[in-house]
Short mmCIF file of N, CA, C and O in Angstrom, two decimals:
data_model
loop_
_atom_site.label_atom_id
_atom_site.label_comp_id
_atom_site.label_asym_id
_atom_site.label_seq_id
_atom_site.Cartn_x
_atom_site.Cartn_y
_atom_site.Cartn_z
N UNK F 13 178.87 23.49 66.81
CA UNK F 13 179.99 24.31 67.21
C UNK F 13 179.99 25.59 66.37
O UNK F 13 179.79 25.64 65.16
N UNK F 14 180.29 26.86 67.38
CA UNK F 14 179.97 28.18 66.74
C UNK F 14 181.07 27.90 65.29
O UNK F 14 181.64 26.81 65.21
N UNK F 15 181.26 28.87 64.31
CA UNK F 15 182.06 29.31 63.17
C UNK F 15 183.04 30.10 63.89
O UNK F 15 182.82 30.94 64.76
N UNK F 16 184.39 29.64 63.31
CA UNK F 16 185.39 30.46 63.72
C UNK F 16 185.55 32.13 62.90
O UNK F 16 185.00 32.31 61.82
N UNK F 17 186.21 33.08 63.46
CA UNK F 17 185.95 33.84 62.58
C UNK F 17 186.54 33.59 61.12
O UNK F 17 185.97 33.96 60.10
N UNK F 18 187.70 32.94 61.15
CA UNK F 18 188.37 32.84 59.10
C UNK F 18 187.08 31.93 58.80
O UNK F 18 186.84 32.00 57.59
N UNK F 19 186.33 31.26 59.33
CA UNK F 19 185.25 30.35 58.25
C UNK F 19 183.96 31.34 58.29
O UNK F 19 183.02 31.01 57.57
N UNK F 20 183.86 32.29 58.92
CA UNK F 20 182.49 33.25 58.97
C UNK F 20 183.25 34.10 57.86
O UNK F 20 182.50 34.73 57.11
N UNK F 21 184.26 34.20 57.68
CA UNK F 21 184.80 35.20 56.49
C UNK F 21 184.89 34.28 55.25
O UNK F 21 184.16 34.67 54.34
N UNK F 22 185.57 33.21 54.99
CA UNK F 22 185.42 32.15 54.18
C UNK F 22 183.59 32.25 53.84
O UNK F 22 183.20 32.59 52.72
N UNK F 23 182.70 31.93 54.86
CA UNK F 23 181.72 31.80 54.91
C UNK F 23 180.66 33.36 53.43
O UNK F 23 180.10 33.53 52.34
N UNK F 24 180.98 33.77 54.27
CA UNK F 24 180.97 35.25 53.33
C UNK F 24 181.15 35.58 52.50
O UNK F 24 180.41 36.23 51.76
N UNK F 25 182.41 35.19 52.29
CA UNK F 25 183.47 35.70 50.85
C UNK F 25 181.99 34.86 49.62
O UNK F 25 181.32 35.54 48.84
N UNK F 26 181.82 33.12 49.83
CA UNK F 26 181.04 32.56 49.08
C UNK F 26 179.83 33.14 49.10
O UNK F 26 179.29 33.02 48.00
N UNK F 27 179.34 33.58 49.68
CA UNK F 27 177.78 33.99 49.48
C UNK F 27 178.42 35.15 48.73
O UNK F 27 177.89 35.30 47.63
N UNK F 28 179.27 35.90 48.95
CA UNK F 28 179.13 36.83 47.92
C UNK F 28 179.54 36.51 46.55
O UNK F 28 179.11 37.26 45.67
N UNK F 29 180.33 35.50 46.20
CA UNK F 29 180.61 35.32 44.86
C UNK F 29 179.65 34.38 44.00
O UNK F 29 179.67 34.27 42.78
N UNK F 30 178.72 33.68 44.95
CA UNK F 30 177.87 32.81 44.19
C UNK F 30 176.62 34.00 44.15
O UNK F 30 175.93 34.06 43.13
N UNK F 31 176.41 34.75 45.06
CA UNK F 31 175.20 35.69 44.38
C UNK F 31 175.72 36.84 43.43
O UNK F 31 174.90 37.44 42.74
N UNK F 32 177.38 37.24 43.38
CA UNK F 32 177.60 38.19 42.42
C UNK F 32 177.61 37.44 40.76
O UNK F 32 177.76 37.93 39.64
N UNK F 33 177.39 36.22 41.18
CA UNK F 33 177.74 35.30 39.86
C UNK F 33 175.88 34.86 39.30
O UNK F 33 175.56 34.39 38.21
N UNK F 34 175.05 35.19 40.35
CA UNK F 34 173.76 34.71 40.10
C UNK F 34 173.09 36.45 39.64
O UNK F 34 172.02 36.71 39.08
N UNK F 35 174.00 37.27 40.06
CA UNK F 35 173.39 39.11 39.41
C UNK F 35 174.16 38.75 38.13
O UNK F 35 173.42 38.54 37.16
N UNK F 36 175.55 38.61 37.90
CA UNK F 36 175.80 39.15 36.47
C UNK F 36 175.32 37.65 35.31
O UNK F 36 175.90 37.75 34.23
N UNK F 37 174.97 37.17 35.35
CA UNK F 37 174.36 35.60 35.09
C UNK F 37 172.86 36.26 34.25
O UNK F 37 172.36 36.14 33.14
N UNK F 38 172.42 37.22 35.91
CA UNK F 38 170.74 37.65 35.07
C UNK F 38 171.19 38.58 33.76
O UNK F 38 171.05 38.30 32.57
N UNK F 39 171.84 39.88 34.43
CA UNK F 39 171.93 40.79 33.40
C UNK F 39 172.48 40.62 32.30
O UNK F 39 172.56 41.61 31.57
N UNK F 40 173.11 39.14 31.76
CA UNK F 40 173.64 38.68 30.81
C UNK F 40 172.68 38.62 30.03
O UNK F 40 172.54 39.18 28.94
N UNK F 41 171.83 37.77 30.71
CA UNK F 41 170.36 37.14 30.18
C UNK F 41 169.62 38.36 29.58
O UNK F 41 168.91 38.29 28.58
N UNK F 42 169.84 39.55 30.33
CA UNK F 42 168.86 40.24 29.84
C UNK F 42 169.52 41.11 28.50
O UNK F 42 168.74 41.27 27.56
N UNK F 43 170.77 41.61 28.36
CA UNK F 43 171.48 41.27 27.26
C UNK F 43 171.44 41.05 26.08
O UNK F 43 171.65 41.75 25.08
N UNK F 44 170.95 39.34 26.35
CA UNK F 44 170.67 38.68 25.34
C UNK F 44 169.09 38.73 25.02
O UNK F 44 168.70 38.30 23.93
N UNK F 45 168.40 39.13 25.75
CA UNK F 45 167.19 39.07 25.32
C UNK F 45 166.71 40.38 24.59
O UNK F 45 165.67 40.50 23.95
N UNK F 46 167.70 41.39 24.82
CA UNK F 46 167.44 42.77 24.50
C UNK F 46 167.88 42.69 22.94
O UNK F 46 167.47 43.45 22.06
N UNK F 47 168.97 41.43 22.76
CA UNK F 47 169.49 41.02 21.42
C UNK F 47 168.50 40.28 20.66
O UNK F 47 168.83 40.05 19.50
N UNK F 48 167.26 39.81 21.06
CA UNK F 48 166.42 38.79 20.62
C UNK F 48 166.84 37.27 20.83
O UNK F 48 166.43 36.46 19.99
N UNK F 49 167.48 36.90 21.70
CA UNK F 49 168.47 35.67 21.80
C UNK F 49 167.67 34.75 23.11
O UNK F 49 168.25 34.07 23.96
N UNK F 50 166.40 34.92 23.00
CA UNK F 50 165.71 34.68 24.15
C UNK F 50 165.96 33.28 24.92
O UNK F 50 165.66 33.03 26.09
N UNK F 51 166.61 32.40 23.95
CA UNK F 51 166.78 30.92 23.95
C UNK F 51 168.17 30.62 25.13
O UNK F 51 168.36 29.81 26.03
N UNK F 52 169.01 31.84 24.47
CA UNK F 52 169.69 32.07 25.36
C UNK F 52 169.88 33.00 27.27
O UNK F 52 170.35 32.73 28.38
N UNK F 53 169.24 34.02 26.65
CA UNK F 53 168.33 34.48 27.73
C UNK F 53 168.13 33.44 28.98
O UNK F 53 168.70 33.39 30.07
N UNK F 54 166.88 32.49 28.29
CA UNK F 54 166.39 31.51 29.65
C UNK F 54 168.02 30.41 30.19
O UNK F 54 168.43 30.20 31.33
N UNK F 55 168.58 29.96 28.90
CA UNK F 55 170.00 29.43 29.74
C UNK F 55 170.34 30.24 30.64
O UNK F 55 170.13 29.93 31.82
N UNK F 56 170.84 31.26 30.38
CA UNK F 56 171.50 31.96 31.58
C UNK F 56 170.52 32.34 32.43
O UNK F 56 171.00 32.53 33.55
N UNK F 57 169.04 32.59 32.39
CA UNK F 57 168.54 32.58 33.78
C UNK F 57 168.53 31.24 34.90
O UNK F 57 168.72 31.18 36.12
N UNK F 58 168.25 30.38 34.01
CA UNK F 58 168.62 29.14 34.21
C UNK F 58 170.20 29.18 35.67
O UNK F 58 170.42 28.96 36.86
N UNK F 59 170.78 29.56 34.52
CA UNK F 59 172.57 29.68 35.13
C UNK F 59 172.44 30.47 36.53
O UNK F 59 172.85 30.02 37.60
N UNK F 60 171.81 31.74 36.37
CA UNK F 60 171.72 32.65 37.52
C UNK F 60 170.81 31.64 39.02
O UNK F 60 171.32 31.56 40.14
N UNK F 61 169.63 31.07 38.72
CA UNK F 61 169.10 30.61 39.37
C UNK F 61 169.71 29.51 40.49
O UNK F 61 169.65 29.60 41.72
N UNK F 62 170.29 28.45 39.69
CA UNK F 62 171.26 27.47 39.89
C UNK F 62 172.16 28.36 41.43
O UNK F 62 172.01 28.29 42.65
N UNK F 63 173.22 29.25 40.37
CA UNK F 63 174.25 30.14 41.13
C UNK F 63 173.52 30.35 43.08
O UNK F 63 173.76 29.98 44.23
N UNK F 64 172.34 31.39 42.10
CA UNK F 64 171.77 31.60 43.42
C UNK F 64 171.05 30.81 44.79
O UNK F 64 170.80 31.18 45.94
N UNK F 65 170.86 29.40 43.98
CA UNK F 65 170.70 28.60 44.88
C UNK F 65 171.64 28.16 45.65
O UNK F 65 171.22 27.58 46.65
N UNK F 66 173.38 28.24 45.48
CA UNK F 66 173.92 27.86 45.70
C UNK F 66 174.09 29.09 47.19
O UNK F 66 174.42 28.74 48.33
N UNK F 67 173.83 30.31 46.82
CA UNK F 67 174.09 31.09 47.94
C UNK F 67 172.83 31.18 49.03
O UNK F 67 172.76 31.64 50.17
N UNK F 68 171.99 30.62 48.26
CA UNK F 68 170.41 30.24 49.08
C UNK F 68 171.04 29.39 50.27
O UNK F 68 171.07 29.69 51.46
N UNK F 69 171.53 28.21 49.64
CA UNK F 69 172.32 27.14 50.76
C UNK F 69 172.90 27.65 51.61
O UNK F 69 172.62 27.33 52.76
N UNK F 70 173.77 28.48 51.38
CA UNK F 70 175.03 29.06 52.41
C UNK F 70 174.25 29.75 53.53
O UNK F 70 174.33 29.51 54.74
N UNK F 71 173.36 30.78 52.80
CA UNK F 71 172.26 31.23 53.95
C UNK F 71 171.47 30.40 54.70
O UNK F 71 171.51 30.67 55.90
N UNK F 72 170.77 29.50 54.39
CA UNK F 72 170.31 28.34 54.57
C UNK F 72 170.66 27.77 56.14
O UNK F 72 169.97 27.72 57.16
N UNK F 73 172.13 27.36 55.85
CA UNK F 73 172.90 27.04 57.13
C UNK F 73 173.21 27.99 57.87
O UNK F 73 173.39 27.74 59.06
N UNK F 74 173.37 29.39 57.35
CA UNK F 74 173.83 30.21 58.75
C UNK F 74 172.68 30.45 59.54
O UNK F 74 172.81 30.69 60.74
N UNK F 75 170.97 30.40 58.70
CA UNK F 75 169.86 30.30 59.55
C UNK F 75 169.73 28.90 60.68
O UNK F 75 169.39 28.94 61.87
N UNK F 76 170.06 27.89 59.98
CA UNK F 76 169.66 26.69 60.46
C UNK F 76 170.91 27.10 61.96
O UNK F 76 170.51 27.12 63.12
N UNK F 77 172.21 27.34 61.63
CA UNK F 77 172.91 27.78 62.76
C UNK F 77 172.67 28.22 64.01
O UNK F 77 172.87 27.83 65.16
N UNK F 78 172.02 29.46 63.27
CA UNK F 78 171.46 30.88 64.24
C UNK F 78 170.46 29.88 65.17
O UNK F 78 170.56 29.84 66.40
N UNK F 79 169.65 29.24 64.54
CA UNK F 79 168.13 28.53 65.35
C UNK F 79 168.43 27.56 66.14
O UNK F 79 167.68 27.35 67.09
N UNK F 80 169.82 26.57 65.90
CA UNK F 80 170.57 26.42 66.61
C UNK F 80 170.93 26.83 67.65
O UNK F 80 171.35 26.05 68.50
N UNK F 81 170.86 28.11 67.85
CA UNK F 81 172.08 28.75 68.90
C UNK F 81 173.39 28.69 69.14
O UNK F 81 173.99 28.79 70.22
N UNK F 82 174.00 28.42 67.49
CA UNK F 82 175.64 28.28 67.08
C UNK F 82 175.43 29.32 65.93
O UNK F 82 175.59 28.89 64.79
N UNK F 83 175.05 30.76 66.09
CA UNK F 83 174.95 31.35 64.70
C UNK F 83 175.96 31.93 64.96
O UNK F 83 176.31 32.04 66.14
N UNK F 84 176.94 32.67 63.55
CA UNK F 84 178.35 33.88 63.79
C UNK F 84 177.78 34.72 64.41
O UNK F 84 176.58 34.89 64.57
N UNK F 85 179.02 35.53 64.95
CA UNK F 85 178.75 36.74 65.69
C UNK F 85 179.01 37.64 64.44
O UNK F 85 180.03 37.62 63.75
N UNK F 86 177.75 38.54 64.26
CA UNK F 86 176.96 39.53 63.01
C UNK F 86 178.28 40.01 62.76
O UNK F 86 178.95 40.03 63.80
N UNK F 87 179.06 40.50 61.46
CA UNK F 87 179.89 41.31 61.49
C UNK F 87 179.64 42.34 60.03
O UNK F 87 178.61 42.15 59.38
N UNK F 88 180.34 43.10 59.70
CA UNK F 88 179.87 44.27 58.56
C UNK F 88 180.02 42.77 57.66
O UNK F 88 178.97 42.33 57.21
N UNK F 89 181.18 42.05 57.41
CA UNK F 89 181.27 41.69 55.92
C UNK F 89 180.06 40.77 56.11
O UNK F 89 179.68 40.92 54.95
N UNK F 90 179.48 40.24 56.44
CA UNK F 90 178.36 39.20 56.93
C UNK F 90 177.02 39.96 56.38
O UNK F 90 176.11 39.35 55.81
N UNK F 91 177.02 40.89 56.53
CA UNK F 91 176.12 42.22 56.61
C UNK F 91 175.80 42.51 54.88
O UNK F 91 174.77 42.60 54.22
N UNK F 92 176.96 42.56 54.64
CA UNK F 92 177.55 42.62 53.13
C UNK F 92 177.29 41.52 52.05
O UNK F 92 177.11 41.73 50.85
N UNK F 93 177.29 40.35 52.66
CA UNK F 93 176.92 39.29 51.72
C UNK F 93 175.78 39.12 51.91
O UNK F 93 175.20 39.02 50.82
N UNK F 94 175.09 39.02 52.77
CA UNK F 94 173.48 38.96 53.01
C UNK F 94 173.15 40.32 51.84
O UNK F 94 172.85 39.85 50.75
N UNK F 95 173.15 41.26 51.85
CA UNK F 95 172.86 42.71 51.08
C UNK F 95 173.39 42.09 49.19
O UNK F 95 172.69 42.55 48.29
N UNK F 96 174.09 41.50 48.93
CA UNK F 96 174.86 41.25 47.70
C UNK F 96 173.17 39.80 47.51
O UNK F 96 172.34 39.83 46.60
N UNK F 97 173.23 38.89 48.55
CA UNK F 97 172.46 38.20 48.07
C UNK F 97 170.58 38.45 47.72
O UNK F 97 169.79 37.75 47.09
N UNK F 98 170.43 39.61 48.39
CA UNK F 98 168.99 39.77 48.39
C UNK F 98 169.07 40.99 46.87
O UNK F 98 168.13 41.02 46.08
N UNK F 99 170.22 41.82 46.70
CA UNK F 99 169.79 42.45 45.91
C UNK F 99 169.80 41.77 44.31
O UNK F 99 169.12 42.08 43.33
N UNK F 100 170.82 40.75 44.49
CA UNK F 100 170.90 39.62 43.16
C UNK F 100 169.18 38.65 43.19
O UNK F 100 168.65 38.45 42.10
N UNK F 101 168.73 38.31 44.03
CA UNK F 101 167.33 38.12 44.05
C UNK F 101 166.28 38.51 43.20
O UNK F 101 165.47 38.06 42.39
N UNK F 102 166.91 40.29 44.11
CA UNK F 102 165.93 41.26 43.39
C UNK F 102 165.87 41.63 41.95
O UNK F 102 164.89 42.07 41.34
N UNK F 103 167.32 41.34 41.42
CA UNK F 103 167.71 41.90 40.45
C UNK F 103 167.37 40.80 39.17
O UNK F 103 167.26 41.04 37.96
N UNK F 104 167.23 39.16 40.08
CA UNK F 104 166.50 38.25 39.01
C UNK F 104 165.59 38.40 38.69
O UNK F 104 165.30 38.23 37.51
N UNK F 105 164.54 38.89 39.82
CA UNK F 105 162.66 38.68 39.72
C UNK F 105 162.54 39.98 38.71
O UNK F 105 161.66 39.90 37.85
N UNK F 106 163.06 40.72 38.73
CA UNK F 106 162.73 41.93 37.94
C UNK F 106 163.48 41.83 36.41
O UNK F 106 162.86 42.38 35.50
N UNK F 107 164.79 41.15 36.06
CA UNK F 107 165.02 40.95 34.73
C UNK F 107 164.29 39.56 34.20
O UNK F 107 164.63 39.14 33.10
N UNK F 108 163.44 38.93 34.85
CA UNK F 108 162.72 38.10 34.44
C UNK F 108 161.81 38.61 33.94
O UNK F 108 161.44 38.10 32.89
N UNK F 109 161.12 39.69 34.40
CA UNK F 109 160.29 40.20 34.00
C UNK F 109 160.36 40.49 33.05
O UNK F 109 159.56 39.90 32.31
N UNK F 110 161.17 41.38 32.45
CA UNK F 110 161.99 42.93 31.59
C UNK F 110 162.15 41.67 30.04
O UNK F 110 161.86 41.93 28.87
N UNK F 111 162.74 40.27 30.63
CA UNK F 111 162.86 39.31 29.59
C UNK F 111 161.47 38.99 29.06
O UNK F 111 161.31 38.98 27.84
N UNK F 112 160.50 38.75 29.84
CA UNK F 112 159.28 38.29 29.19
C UNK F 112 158.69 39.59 28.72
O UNK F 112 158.32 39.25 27.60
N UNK F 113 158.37 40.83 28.83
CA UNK F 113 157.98 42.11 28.06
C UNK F 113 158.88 41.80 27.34
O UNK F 113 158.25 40.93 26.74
N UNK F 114 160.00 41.77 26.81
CA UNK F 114 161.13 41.91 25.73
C UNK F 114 160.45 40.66 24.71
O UNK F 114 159.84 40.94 23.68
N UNK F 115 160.59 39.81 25.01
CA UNK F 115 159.50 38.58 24.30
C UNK F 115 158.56 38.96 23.93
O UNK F 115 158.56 39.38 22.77
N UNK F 116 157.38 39.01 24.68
CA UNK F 116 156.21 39.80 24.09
C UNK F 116 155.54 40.51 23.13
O UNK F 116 154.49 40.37 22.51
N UNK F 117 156.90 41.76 23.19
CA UNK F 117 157.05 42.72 22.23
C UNK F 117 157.46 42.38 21.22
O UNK F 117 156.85 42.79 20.23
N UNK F 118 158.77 41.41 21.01
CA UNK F 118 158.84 40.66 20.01
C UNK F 118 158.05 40.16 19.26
O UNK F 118 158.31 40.39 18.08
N UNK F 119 157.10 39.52 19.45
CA UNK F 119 155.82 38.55 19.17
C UNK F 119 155.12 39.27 18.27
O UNK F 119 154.82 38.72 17.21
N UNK F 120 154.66 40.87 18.54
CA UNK F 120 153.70 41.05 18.30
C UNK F 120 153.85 41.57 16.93
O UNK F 120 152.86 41.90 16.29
#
């Protein structure tokens, strides 16, 4: 059964707070790694990862939906949380990085 619209907004609202919670999660991490706190660092990537899986799921089902042929009808805020979740993605793979050069450099 399609999503009503308050649960495609419900629906939304969560993908955006579990991936705004899986972006500020990384840049914490990185933070701390810029502090030398690397131990801490990987917890909170750790933390971010988790988060973001959680908005992985949410997407997850609105695909499994869509393939279905019960997906929401597209709307901006929909649009919006998809965009919040790919750029928190982006924003892990790349302070993962930024954490291990920060290590590195440490080391040497």
């Amino acid at each position: 059964m399609a999503m009503t619209p308050d649960e495609l907004i419900d629906t939304s609202m969560m993908l955006i707070v579990h991936s705004g919670d899986a972006r500020a999660a990384a840049f914490h991490a990185l933070q701390e790694a810029k502090a030398g706190n690397y131990e801490e660092a990987k917890k909170l990537m750790a933390e971010s990862k988790k988060k973001a899986l959680e908005a992985h799921h949410i997407q997850t089902g609105l695909l499994t939906d869509e393939g279905n042929g019960e997906g929401p009808q597209v709307n901006l805020l929909l649009v919006h949380a998809q965009d919040h979740l790919m750029t928190s993605m982006l924003a892990q793979e790349l302070i993962a990085e930024l954490i291990e050069l920060h290590e590195k450099k440490a080391d040497k």
